[in-house]
């Protein structure tokens, strides 16, 4: 029904606590609210890793109970509208029980790098995936859905009920419900194989650094010292008597060489070693198998290819090249500036009129340094304004201004956390009772074996509890009209709804271990955290009748809009000067903000074209016929993903040379967003228009605008057609 050992629990009772509304920014320690182990993520069954088996058993029994209850129900033309609605609530109940296990299991599998919880959550997830496959193949459930759609009272159902019903029917058909039993089995088998290959692709991507190439390159130490920052120099092997360093091209050191070393011969040699390395072979092999299985799935379901299969469920059905054309002039201008710097630094290089892939990091860094210097900007000086404490205060200002709410750091219950550095928040409404709207965890710092980057995970959603839905069945249905989605009243943020919960996981560098909240962030980190907080708001503020339509359960290109919209807040001058304060309490200056904002567009053209290239690569990989796949090449292209991306970079940006397979280790979107990576670009375009049209480019950050956004965009989740939601914000 949905398309979808070390000890991990940290035993401690003290957590950092700070009221981020407190003007003196005080930090203090308070004890846990309870000594009783409440279970990982507050899930009582997860007091130990073995609890995953218990959680699966309970949820699976409940699913079977609901299924066995509704299948005998005989919906006919004499059935009342209340009976139709109740049946739909039961069907969504199946979805709720599934997600009660699968959402936290996905979180644990992605966030906790090792140990018993990771192993046991994976086992439980696979078992529940088997349950999902059986439900998707259940013809009795599908026929029940069809009977409701054909019922004489169908048009009288509220719009969100009809939307849920049709989503369920569509998902059943997309999953091959009308196929013969043998073909249904093949679909289930392929989906299991896709998940297995995708999981191994991610795992190998995270672990590729553990297997550096078995080759070395002798580099003069004198060519590195004075250019390479100390953190990289400390990772080098000892210098030999002849003055050379036996350089091993690990991903970390290669990144440092390409960014900081001016000698093009060294950069080329290091990049070449990385390009021919076989340490990414396992990553590539699992990706090729993943793409091949997806192609087989699409063909089995009667689709031309996997891109066609996937794009049927997206807001925008046909990606275009309009964005590429829009940014072409800007990227050409930026590329020419890089070439000018290269000609100045390498006057005798016959290829100084071209930028190669091994040149790009270095000359972007040079151009950035020159820009920062000419505008009197210093990254270290800037970072003093962006302590984590200040940034959290900035998020609090936003929710207060827009939603009359507040973020409050609260103590973690015993057994709830997975690491002692995790911070727990309650999102509270500023009413007399301080109504809790949701719970958010923030895991901010990098750790050994922790995945890099930032990601938001929904753990539970704000759906209406089944008891309250049943109680309302006999109410007067005066609001069963075209505008009804039961999402328009402030009193819906109450205990009739499940309390939503989510997590933001990041890998920021912690630089203050005595007072972690005083650790300084780069502004790029601030923008990233704001992005993920946009997802969190979508989860925490959504209230729907159906779990399946709550929060971020919508099309990929739609659910990325709140997150990309929130990025704009991190650049707003008025907001920055309210929370970006130095240690003396002095706000960041007007001049500093003005110059900082200029850095946002420094490589806007090139970086947008890079994203467009990745989007085209994603579509290309999921469009070609894969019958001719080899262990490294995709279909009849006779090219590897890196070769395809190299060609796209030359076409889109004008960058020459080859891309190494290293890029695959940071592009796990090929699994999570297969054939829909373009959605990030579209979401940025939509959110830009909302920022301009609705918030007047940041000039109207007030309660009126915020509550309208909350009620018309965040609260409905996907319970209203996304295009209708967008029409309220985009002229």
XYZ file of C-alpha atoms in Angstrom:
731
model
C 0.000 0.000 0.000
C 3.024 2.288 0.083
C 5.687 2.854 -2.494
C 7.969 2.655 -0.169
C 28.101 -5.353 18.056
C 28.609 -1.984 19.672
C 25.852 -0.616 21.845
C 24.099 2.265 20.178
C 21.907 3.492 22.991
C 23.894 5.983 25.024
C 23.316 5.655 28.778
C 23.358 9.125 30.180
C 21.041 11.397 32.089
C 22.415 14.867 31.477
C 21.790 16.830 28.295
C 22.512 20.349 27.160
C 19.559 22.575 27.741
C 19.059 26.110 26.644
C 15.980 28.220 26.096
C 16.763 29.830 22.764
C 14.368 32.611 23.579
C 16.545 33.585 26.541
C 18.329 36.828 25.712
C 21.341 36.036 27.851
C 21.878 32.852 25.822
C 22.590 30.856 28.963
C 23.372 27.167 28.804
C 22.780 24.815 31.674
C 22.616 21.100 32.355
C 19.444 19.461 33.565
C 18.690 15.848 34.221
C 16.540 13.560 32.145
C 12.822 13.736 32.846
C 12.678 10.048 33.685
C 14.991 7.228 34.713
C 12.830 4.729 32.873
C 14.109 3.626 29.488
C 11.516 4.954 27.006
C 13.130 3.234 24.026
C 15.076 4.561 21.049
C 13.263 7.574 19.510
C 10.693 7.252 22.290
C 9.394 3.955 20.854
C 8.719 1.708 23.823
C 9.467 -1.530 21.981
C 13.011 -0.335 21.177
C 14.468 -0.447 24.680
C 16.881 -3.016 23.279
C 17.814 -3.876 19.672
C 15.815 -7.089 19.934
C 12.753 -4.887 20.292
C 12.695 -4.468 16.502
C 11.411 -8.024 16.217
C 8.698 -7.258 18.775
C 7.770 -4.041 16.951
C 7.509 -5.897 13.653
C 5.376 -8.639 15.196
C 2.932 -6.148 16.733
C 2.621 -4.052 13.599
C 2.309 -7.039 11.306
C -0.419 -8.557 13.521
C -2.314 -5.267 13.462
C -2.018 -5.071 9.668
C -3.398 -8.585 9.313
C -6.185 -7.746 11.739
C -7.228 -4.665 9.717
C -6.963 -6.564 6.433
C -9.071 -9.443 7.735
C -11.637 -6.966 9.036
C -12.148 -4.956 5.846
C -11.878 -7.597 3.123
C -15.168 -9.278 4.129
C -16.899 -5.885 4.091
C -19.376 -5.853 1.246
C -19.511 -2.318 -0.115
C -22.476 -1.984 -2.465
C -24.681 0.785 -3.786
C -26.724 0.680 -0.567
C -23.664 1.420 1.581
C -23.691 4.835 3.215
C -21.062 7.496 2.735
C -20.039 6.949 6.355
C -19.269 3.306 5.539
C -17.150 4.374 2.558
C -15.184 6.797 4.702
C -14.682 4.290 7.494
C -13.330 1.731 5.026
C -10.842 4.293 3.704
C -9.743 5.050 7.270
C -9.107 1.354 7.843
C -7.049 1.143 4.646
C -4.942 4.112 5.736
C -4.610 2.333 9.079
C -2.602 -0.306 7.233
C -0.344 2.429 5.903
C 0.048 3.840 9.417
C 1.096 0.489 10.871
C 3.602 -0.052 8.066
C 5.187 3.356 8.491
C 5.296 3.071 12.287
C 8.062 0.551 11.687
C 9.528 1.492 8.300
C 10.108 5.198 8.987
C 12.177 4.709 12.172
C 13.892 1.674 10.628
C 15.004 3.708 7.611
C 16.249 6.390 9.964
C 18.333 3.919 11.984
C 19.721 2.211 8.885
C 20.845 5.564 7.455
C 22.043 7.318 10.618
C 23.464 4.692 12.983
C 26.613 3.398 11.268
C 26.997 0.065 13.049
C 25.829 -2.103 15.910
C 22.882 -4.213 16.901
C 20.191 -1.563 16.299
C 21.324 -1.158 12.683
C 21.337 -4.925 12.120
C 17.982 -5.578 13.791
C 16.250 -2.580 12.156
C 17.409 -3.831 8.769
C 15.981 -7.296 9.452
C 12.665 -5.777 10.550
C 12.585 -3.493 7.512
C 13.091 -6.411 5.126
C 10.314 -8.380 6.817
C 7.938 -5.428 6.585
C 8.944 -4.905 2.938
C 7.737 -8.436 2.310
C 4.428 -7.483 3.946
C 4.224 -4.433 1.662
C 4.784 -6.611 -1.391
C 2.010 -8.991 -0.352
C -0.383 -6.092 0.235
C 0.471 -4.597 -3.140
C -0.442 -7.920 -4.731
C -3.707 -8.328 -2.786
C -6.507 -8.289 -5.360
C -9.256 -8.208 -2.711
C -8.016 -4.890 -1.343
C -7.736 -3.494 -4.863
C -11.261 -4.558 -5.753
C -12.548 -2.920 -2.582
C -10.951 0.348 -3.677
C -12.528 0.094 -7.124
C -15.979 -0.536 -5.655
C -15.686 2.636 -3.545
C -14.585 4.661 -6.577
C -17.564 3.397 -8.563
C -20.027 4.022 -5.738
C -22.910 6.444 -6.220
C -21.716 8.476 -3.209
C -18.141 8.791 -4.509
C -18.564 12.417 -5.603
C -19.891 13.317 -2.161
C -16.679 12.190 -0.478
C -14.411 15.016 0.753
C -11.632 15.843 -1.674
C -8.873 14.426 0.506
C -10.754 11.117 0.709
C -11.045 10.956 -3.077
C -7.379 11.883 -3.444
C -6.330 9.164 -1.018
C -8.560 6.599 -2.744
C -7.177 7.387 -6.185
C -3.600 7.387 -4.910
C -4.149 3.899 -3.496
C -5.630 2.676 -6.780
C -2.826 4.235 -8.805
C -0.132 2.748 -6.580
C -1.738 -0.675 -6.807
C -1.785 -0.472 -10.599
C 1.758 0.873 -10.788
C 2.802 -2.102 -8.654
C 1.256 -4.544 -11.117
C -1.976 -5.502 -9.398
C -3.550 -6.464 -12.744
C -0.723 -8.745 -13.764
C -0.809 -12.532 -13.710
C 0.386 -14.253 -10.509
C 3.738 -15.184 -12.032
C 4.333 -11.572 -13.123
C 3.270 -10.274 -9.689
C 5.857 -12.541 -8.129
C 8.444 -11.192 -10.541
C 7.558 -7.629 -9.521
C 7.987 -8.455 -5.820
C 11.296 -10.172 -6.538
C 12.581 -7.228 -8.578
C 11.619 -4.741 -5.868
C 13.491 -6.784 -3.285
C 16.526 -6.892 -5.569
C 16.310 -3.134 -6.210
C 16.286 -2.448 -2.495
C 19.189 -4.830 -1.908
C 21.333 -3.354 -4.689
C 20.469 0.198 -3.645
C 21.352 -0.510 -0.026
C 24.692 -2.001 -1.062
C 25.339 0.986 -3.355
C 24.896 3.305 -0.371
C 26.909 1.112 1.993
C 29.817 0.773 -0.438
C 29.702 4.534 -1.102
C 30.117 5.229 2.608
C 32.907 2.692 2.984
C 34.954 3.263 -0.179
C 37.394 5.476 1.768
C 38.405 2.402 3.770
C 39.918 0.871 0.632
C 42.355 3.426 -0.841
C 44.106 2.577 -4.114
C 47.109 0.303 -3.811
C 49.301 2.809 -5.640
C 51.502 5.718 -4.614
C 52.769 8.868 -6.270
C 56.001 10.559 -5.255
C 55.311 14.263 -4.738
C 57.957 16.788 -3.598
C 57.061 17.873 -0.084
C 58.178 21.396 -0.989
C 55.329 21.545 -3.558
C 52.778 20.870 -0.834
C 53.947 22.783 2.213
C 52.809 26.371 2.194
C 49.782 25.522 0.058
C 48.092 22.535 1.668
C 46.360 23.353 4.985
C 47.730 21.690 8.097
C 44.797 19.281 8.441
C 45.844 17.713 5.113
C 49.595 17.816 5.783
C 48.997 15.866 8.977
C 47.429 13.038 6.943
C 50.471 12.605 4.668
C 53.005 9.772 5.103
C 56.453 10.783 6.426
C 58.745 12.593 4.002
C 61.459 10.376 2.474
C 65.180 11.290 2.484
C 64.945 12.435 -1.132
C 62.359 15.074 -0.123
C 59.394 13.274 -1.702
C 56.186 12.142 -0.047
C 54.785 8.715 -1.090
C 51.316 10.072 -1.720
C 48.395 7.614 -1.452
C 45.366 9.075 -3.285
C 42.716 8.785 -0.583
C 39.536 10.741 -1.299
C 40.252 13.218 1.491
C 43.802 14.021 0.363
C 42.855 14.164 -3.309
C 40.208 16.782 -2.483
C 42.855 18.854 -0.687
C 45.366 18.586 -3.538
C 42.805 19.566 -6.194
C 41.640 22.580 -4.184
C 44.907 24.028 -2.893
C 47.942 22.966 -4.979
C 48.885 25.402 -7.786
C 51.094 22.947 -9.734
C 48.838 21.623 -12.560
C 51.038 18.562 -13.098
C 50.518 17.428 -9.510
C 46.764 18.061 -9.723
C 46.545 16.142 -13.006
C 48.566 13.175 -11.719
C 46.552 12.894 -8.504
C 43.239 13.197 -10.376
C 44.354 10.562 -12.889
C 45.272 8.129 -10.119
C 41.837 8.609 -8.581
C 40.184 8.166 -11.999
C 41.840 4.813 -12.710
C 41.458 3.546 -9.154
C 39.468 0.353 -8.696
C 38.396 1.243 -5.132
C 35.024 2.414 -6.496
C 34.357 -0.759 -8.494
C 31.962 -2.195 -5.904
C 30.041 1.096 -5.792
C 29.775 1.130 -9.576
C 28.822 -2.539 -9.859
C 25.921 -2.172 -7.437
C 24.745 0.968 -9.241
C 24.764 -0.823 -12.606
C 22.783 -3.707 -11.105
C 20.346 -1.259 -9.475
C 19.690 0.494 -12.786
C 19.329 -2.819 -14.600
C 16.746 -4.121 -12.107
C 14.795 -0.866 -12.350
C 14.706 -1.178 -16.130
C 13.398 -4.743 -15.823
C 10.748 -3.551 -13.354
C 9.568 -0.813 -15.711
C 9.375 -3.176 -18.686
C 7.482 -5.773 -16.651
C 4.961 -3.076 -15.730
C 4.536 -2.081 -19.374
C 6.604 1.118 -19.276
C 9.159 2.075 -21.881
C 11.837 2.673 -19.240
C 12.236 3.512 -15.566
C 12.196 7.273 -16.162
C 8.774 6.976 -17.760
C 7.592 4.789 -14.872
C 8.852 7.246 -12.238
C 7.803 10.519 -13.881
C 4.160 9.424 -14.016
C 3.927 10.232 -10.297
C 5.597 13.643 -10.368
C 4.178 17.137 -10.270
C 5.885 18.133 -13.512
C 5.569 15.314 -15.996
C 8.230 16.377 -18.514
C 11.522 17.931 -17.356
C 12.720 20.700 -19.706
C 16.015 22.350 -20.577
C 14.676 25.832 -19.853
C 16.797 26.204 -16.708
C 19.919 25.212 -18.617
C 19.293 27.935 -21.202
C 18.496 30.462 -18.468
C 21.854 29.925 -16.722
C 24.037 29.389 -19.804
C 25.152 33.024 -20.112
C 25.972 33.196 -16.402
C 27.990 29.960 -16.420
C 29.912 31.095 -19.534
C 30.772 34.369 -17.795
C 32.006 32.554 -14.696
C 34.020 30.073 -16.775
C 35.741 32.935 -18.601
C 36.735 34.491 -15.258
C 38.287 31.172 -14.209
C 40.180 31.016 -17.509
C 41.496 34.564 -16.943
C 42.917 33.507 -13.568
C 44.435 30.370 -15.119
C 46.135 32.399 -17.852
C 47.577 34.677 -15.199
C 48.863 31.796 -13.037
C 49.931 29.455 -15.862
C 51.125 31.766 -18.661
C 53.262 29.063 -20.315
C 50.633 26.327 -20.281
C 49.421 25.731 -23.883
C 46.046 24.639 -22.437
C 45.522 27.730 -20.309
C 42.466 28.643 -22.374
C 40.605 25.611 -21.029
C 39.416 24.544 -17.592
C 39.781 20.824 -16.945
C 38.012 18.802 -14.279
C 41.250 18.711 -12.241
C 41.440 22.544 -12.526
C 37.925 23.425 -11.403
C 38.276 23.075 -7.581
C 41.560 25.005 -7.550
C 40.465 27.935 -9.678
C 37.078 28.201 -7.991
C 38.960 28.449 -4.700
C 41.304 31.083 -6.177
C 38.408 33.122 -7.500
C 36.654 32.868 -4.109
C 39.799 34.012 -2.274
C 40.198 36.977 -4.586
C 36.519 37.883 -4.200
C 36.614 37.627 -0.397
C 39.807 39.688 -0.258
C 38.468 42.413 -2.562
C 35.300 42.663 -0.443
C 37.111 42.555 2.919
C 35.456 39.259 3.851
C 37.136 36.653 6.021
C 35.534 33.239 6.502
C 36.941 32.848 10.000
C 35.670 36.276 11.006
C 32.265 35.493 9.489
C 31.981 32.217 11.371
C 32.049 33.999 14.756
C 28.556 35.271 13.961
C 27.236 31.792 13.200
C 27.607 29.698 16.317
C 25.125 26.838 16.419
C 23.488 28.634 19.334
C 22.931 31.754 17.217
C 21.647 29.780 14.258
C 19.117 27.920 16.413
C 18.002 31.303 17.728
C 17.528 32.338 14.091
C 15.254 29.351 13.465
C 13.316 30.298 16.568
C 12.860 33.869 15.311
C 11.407 32.487 12.071
C 8.831 30.214 13.714
C 7.859 33.011 16.088
C 7.457 35.632 13.352
C 5.650 33.393 10.879
C 3.751 30.897 13.008
C 3.476 32.386 16.520
C 5.430 29.380 17.769
C 8.758 28.604 19.415
C 11.479 25.967 19.351
C 12.517 24.853 22.801
C 15.379 22.547 23.668
C 14.086 19.928 26.082
C 15.789 17.102 27.983
C 16.181 13.736 26.318
C 14.479 10.832 28.066
C 16.549 7.863 29.111
C 17.171 5.493 26.189
C 15.671 7.880 23.629
C 18.882 9.085 21.990
C 21.457 7.349 19.794
C 24.341 9.702 20.678
C 25.076 12.054 23.562
C 25.439 15.052 21.220
C 21.862 14.830 19.883
C 19.619 17.770 20.827
C 15.857 17.378 21.260
C 13.374 20.176 20.528
C 9.689 20.700 21.091
C 7.948 22.947 18.590
C 5.420 24.818 20.748
C 2.571 27.114 19.880
C 2.652 30.401 21.811
C -0.728 29.860 23.404
C -1.682 29.634 27.048
C -1.093 25.879 27.162
C 2.102 25.923 25.064
C 0.596 23.251 22.804
C 3.227 20.871 21.446
C 3.098 20.824 17.637
C 5.869 18.295 17.171
C 9.250 16.920 18.225
C 12.514 17.382 16.350
C 15.921 15.811 16.968
C 19.112 17.506 15.761
C 22.274 15.404 15.409
C 24.675 18.171 14.325
C 28.285 16.976 14.460
C 30.484 14.761 12.335
C 31.583 11.477 13.899
C 33.762 8.637 12.760
C 31.813 6.369 10.383
C 28.859 8.775 10.363
C 27.614 9.606 6.872
C 28.569 13.050 5.587
C 26.039 15.662 4.522
C 22.694 16.647 6.012
C 19.381 14.817 5.785
C 15.901 15.013 7.273
C 14.029 11.873 8.317
C 10.326 11.782 9.193
C 9.775 9.405 12.109
C 6.025 9.845 12.597
C 3.426 12.143 11.044
C 0.500 14.307 12.145
C -2.412 12.187 10.981
C -5.792 12.147 12.692
C -6.057 9.321 15.176
C -8.396 6.574 14.066
C -10.675 6.867 17.122
C -11.294 10.536 16.399
C -11.967 9.817 12.731
C -14.615 7.243 13.673
C -16.165 9.649 16.176
C -16.589 12.190 13.395
C -18.221 9.825 10.919
C -21.752 10.697 11.955
C -21.160 14.444 12.145
C -22.953 16.765 9.816
C -20.975 16.734 6.552
C -21.803 20.264 5.486
C -18.169 20.778 4.521
C -18.109 17.938 1.980
C -17.521 20.303 -0.897
C -14.727 21.182 -3.256
C -12.865 23.206 -0.665
C -12.956 20.658 2.124
C -9.774 19.031 3.289
C -10.303 19.345 7.031
C -7.137 21.435 7.295
C -8.271 24.977 7.952
C -8.839 25.441 11.692
C -6.231 26.291 14.293
C -7.867 23.935 16.793
C -6.699 21.013 14.685
C -3.313 21.241 16.413
C -4.544 19.173 19.339
C -4.432 15.662 20.737
C -6.888 14.377 18.130
C -3.809 14.083 15.923
C -0.728 11.946 16.232
C 2.240 14.016 17.422
C 4.681 14.282 14.497
C 8.366 13.654 15.000
C 11.406 14.057 12.742
C 15.190 14.229 12.817
C 17.809 16.420 11.146
C 21.193 14.710 10.865
C 24.250 16.746 9.848
C 28.042 16.396 9.775
C 29.167 19.871 10.822
C 32.652 20.301 12.290
C 32.501 20.708 16.061
C 35.142 23.226 17.178
C 34.089 23.888 20.772
C 33.938 20.728 22.856
C 33.387 22.470 26.186
C 30.324 24.334 24.930
C 29.117 22.571 21.754
C 26.436 25.160 21.037
C 29.224 27.754 20.809
C 30.820 25.855 17.904
C 31.132 28.069 14.832
C 29.554 27.186 11.499
C 30.329 28.417 8.008
C 27.480 30.256 6.350
C 27.144 27.375 3.875
C 26.378 25.175 6.904
C 23.740 27.676 8.016
C 22.045 27.524 4.624
C 22.104 23.720 4.725
C 20.563 23.594 8.201
C 17.840 26.020 7.125
C 17.131 23.757 4.119
C 16.630 20.707 6.316
C 14.537 22.737 8.755
C 12.176 23.499 5.861
C 11.560 19.754 5.547
C 11.117 19.518 9.310
C 8.446 22.237 9.315
C 6.570 20.373 6.580
C 6.537 17.275 8.776
C 5.779 18.981 12.091
C 3.038 21.352 10.886
C 1.111 19.030 8.608
C -2.242 17.754 9.897
C -4.280 15.408 7.717
C -7.004 12.781 7.934
C -4.723 10.298 6.171
C -1.206 9.324 7.193
C -0.485 8.483 3.586
C -0.971 12.139 2.595
C 0.763 13.825 5.561
C 3.807 16.074 5.504
C 6.469 15.001 3.041
C 4.465 12.112 1.551
C 3.941 14.023 -1.717
C 5.707 14.046 -5.108
C 9.472 14.578 -4.860
C 9.483 17.844 -6.797
C 6.731 19.192 -4.503
C 8.182 18.225 -1.126
C 11.520 19.899 -1.922
C 9.825 23.313 -2.168
C 9.581 24.115 1.590
C 13.248 23.191 2.079
C 14.603 25.237 -0.832
C 12.301 28.095 0.175
C 13.801 28.104 3.677
C 17.303 28.601 2.214
C 16.289 32.164 1.315
C 15.773 33.009 4.989
C 19.463 32.353 5.692
C 20.384 35.249 3.379
C 17.801 37.772 4.595
C 19.532 40.854 5.968
C 16.967 41.816 8.608
C 16.851 38.270 9.938
C 20.634 37.848 9.912
C 21.109 40.991 11.963
C 18.739 39.625 14.586
C 20.577 36.352 15.231
C 24.083 36.639 13.707
C 25.893 38.166 16.707
C 29.540 37.988 17.709
C 30.738 37.071 21.201
C 30.258 40.688 22.309
C 26.630 40.647 21.159
C 27.287 42.907 18.187
C 25.223 42.034 15.082
C 26.793 41.379 11.723
C 27.259 44.674 9.850
C 25.260 45.879 6.845
C 28.419 45.882 4.736
C 29.302 42.344 5.739
C 25.802 41.053 4.913
C 25.804 42.879 1.559
C 29.137 41.339 0.589
C 28.144 37.931 1.953
C 25.024 37.953 -0.218
C 27.220 38.581 -3.274
C 28.992 35.275 -2.634
C 25.680 33.474 -3.159
C 25.856 34.200 -6.880
C 29.620 33.802 -7.275
C 29.314 30.431 -9.046
C 25.548 30.322 -9.472
C 25.786 29.592 -13.204
C 28.396 26.828 -13.033
C 26.878 25.175 -9.976
C 23.394 25.232 -11.490
C 24.770 23.692 -14.686
C 26.506 21.032 -12.568
C 23.152 20.193 -10.976
C 21.513 20.133 -14.400
C 24.259 17.760 -15.601
C 23.564 15.427 -12.668
C 19.834 15.591 -13.410
C 20.445 14.698 -17.065
C 22.795 11.894 -15.993
C 20.109 10.524 -13.681
C 17.525 10.590 -16.476
C 20.002 9.120 -18.977
C 20.891 6.213 -16.698
C 17.211 5.421 -16.203
C 16.212 5.852 -19.850
C 18.644 3.687 -21.828
C 17.983 0.013 -22.432
C 20.117 -1.918 -19.964
C 20.041 -5.311 -21.674
C 23.619 -4.669 -22.793
C 24.924 -3.586 -19.391
C 28.441 -4.588 -18.412
C 29.951 -4.386 -14.942
C 30.930 -0.754 -15.574
C 29.022 0.511 -18.607
C 25.365 1.422 -19.005
C 23.378 -0.190 -21.805
C 24.115 0.629 -25.435
C 25.873 3.889 -24.482
C 29.016 1.798 -23.945
C 29.964 4.416 -21.356
C 30.356 4.442 -17.601
C 28.397 6.954 -15.464
C 31.600 8.990 -15.038
C 32.120 9.134 -18.813
C 28.518 10.196 -19.362
C 28.871 12.938 -16.740
C 32.175 14.081 -18.286
C 30.417 14.526 -21.621
C 27.575 16.443 -19.988
C 30.024 18.739 -18.171
C 31.660 19.634 -21.458
C 28.297 20.220 -23.156
C 26.643 22.145 -20.326
C 29.563 24.046 -18.780
C 32.558 23.752 -21.059
C 34.659 21.779 -18.556
C 37.144 19.432 -20.246
C 38.611 16.137 -19.094
C 37.180 13.214 -17.212
C 35.224 12.900 -13.987
C 36.356 10.161 -11.624
C 33.979 7.579 -10.191
C 34.511 9.242 -6.810
C 31.478 11.435 -7.560
C 29.268 8.361 -7.145
C 30.113 8.167 -3.429
C 28.381 11.495 -2.795
C 25.514 11.023 -5.248
C 23.315 8.552 -3.362
C 20.345 10.378 -4.851
C 20.638 7.835 -7.682
C 19.050 5.385 -5.250
C 16.749 7.653 -3.251
C 15.590 9.845 -6.162
C 16.095 7.593 -9.184
C 14.962 9.416 -12.374
C 13.795 12.433 -10.359
C 16.923 14.289 -9.253
C 15.754 17.139 -11.501
C 13.156 17.849 -8.794
C 15.726 19.832 -6.799
C 16.105 22.274 -9.671
C 12.371 22.607 -10.199
C 11.798 23.064 -6.479
C 14.342 25.887 -6.424
C 12.490 27.577 -9.257
C 9.098 27.208 -7.514
C 10.451 28.330 -4.139
C 12.140 31.352 -5.707
C 8.774 32.465 -7.055
C 7.056 31.878 -3.695
C 9.797 33.891 -1.960
C 9.265 36.765 -4.403
C 5.474 36.619 -4.789
C 4.336 35.683 -1.292
C 7.085 36.913 1.028
C 8.022 39.908 -1.168
C 11.667 38.754 -1.324
C 11.856 38.720 2.463
C 10.269 42.118 3.059
C 7.105 40.554 4.502
C 8.149 38.033 7.105
C 5.138 38.428 9.350
C 2.353 36.458 10.998
C -0.166 37.088 8.226
C 2.114 35.727 5.519
C 3.388 32.930 7.738
C 0.002 31.646 8.824
C -1.256 31.674 5.238
C 1.801 29.624 4.217
C 1.242 27.319 7.184
C -2.454 26.775 6.458
C -2.330 26.572 2.668
C 0.993 24.806 2.087
C 2.467 23.097 5.155
C -0.669 21.855 6.893
C -2.339 20.038 3.966
C 0.757 17.972 3.129
C -0.302 16.082 0.012
C -4.013 15.966 0.947
C -4.664 18.656 -1.670
C -3.500 18.357 -5.268
C 0.000 19.952 -5.239
C -0.741 22.016 -8.340
C -3.714 23.607 -6.544
C -1.489 24.443 -3.565
C 1.118 26.044 -5.824
C -1.534 28.103 -7.593
C -2.198 29.892 -4.308
C 1.396 31.138 -4.185
C 2.611 31.398 -7.788
C 0.889 33.798 -10.117
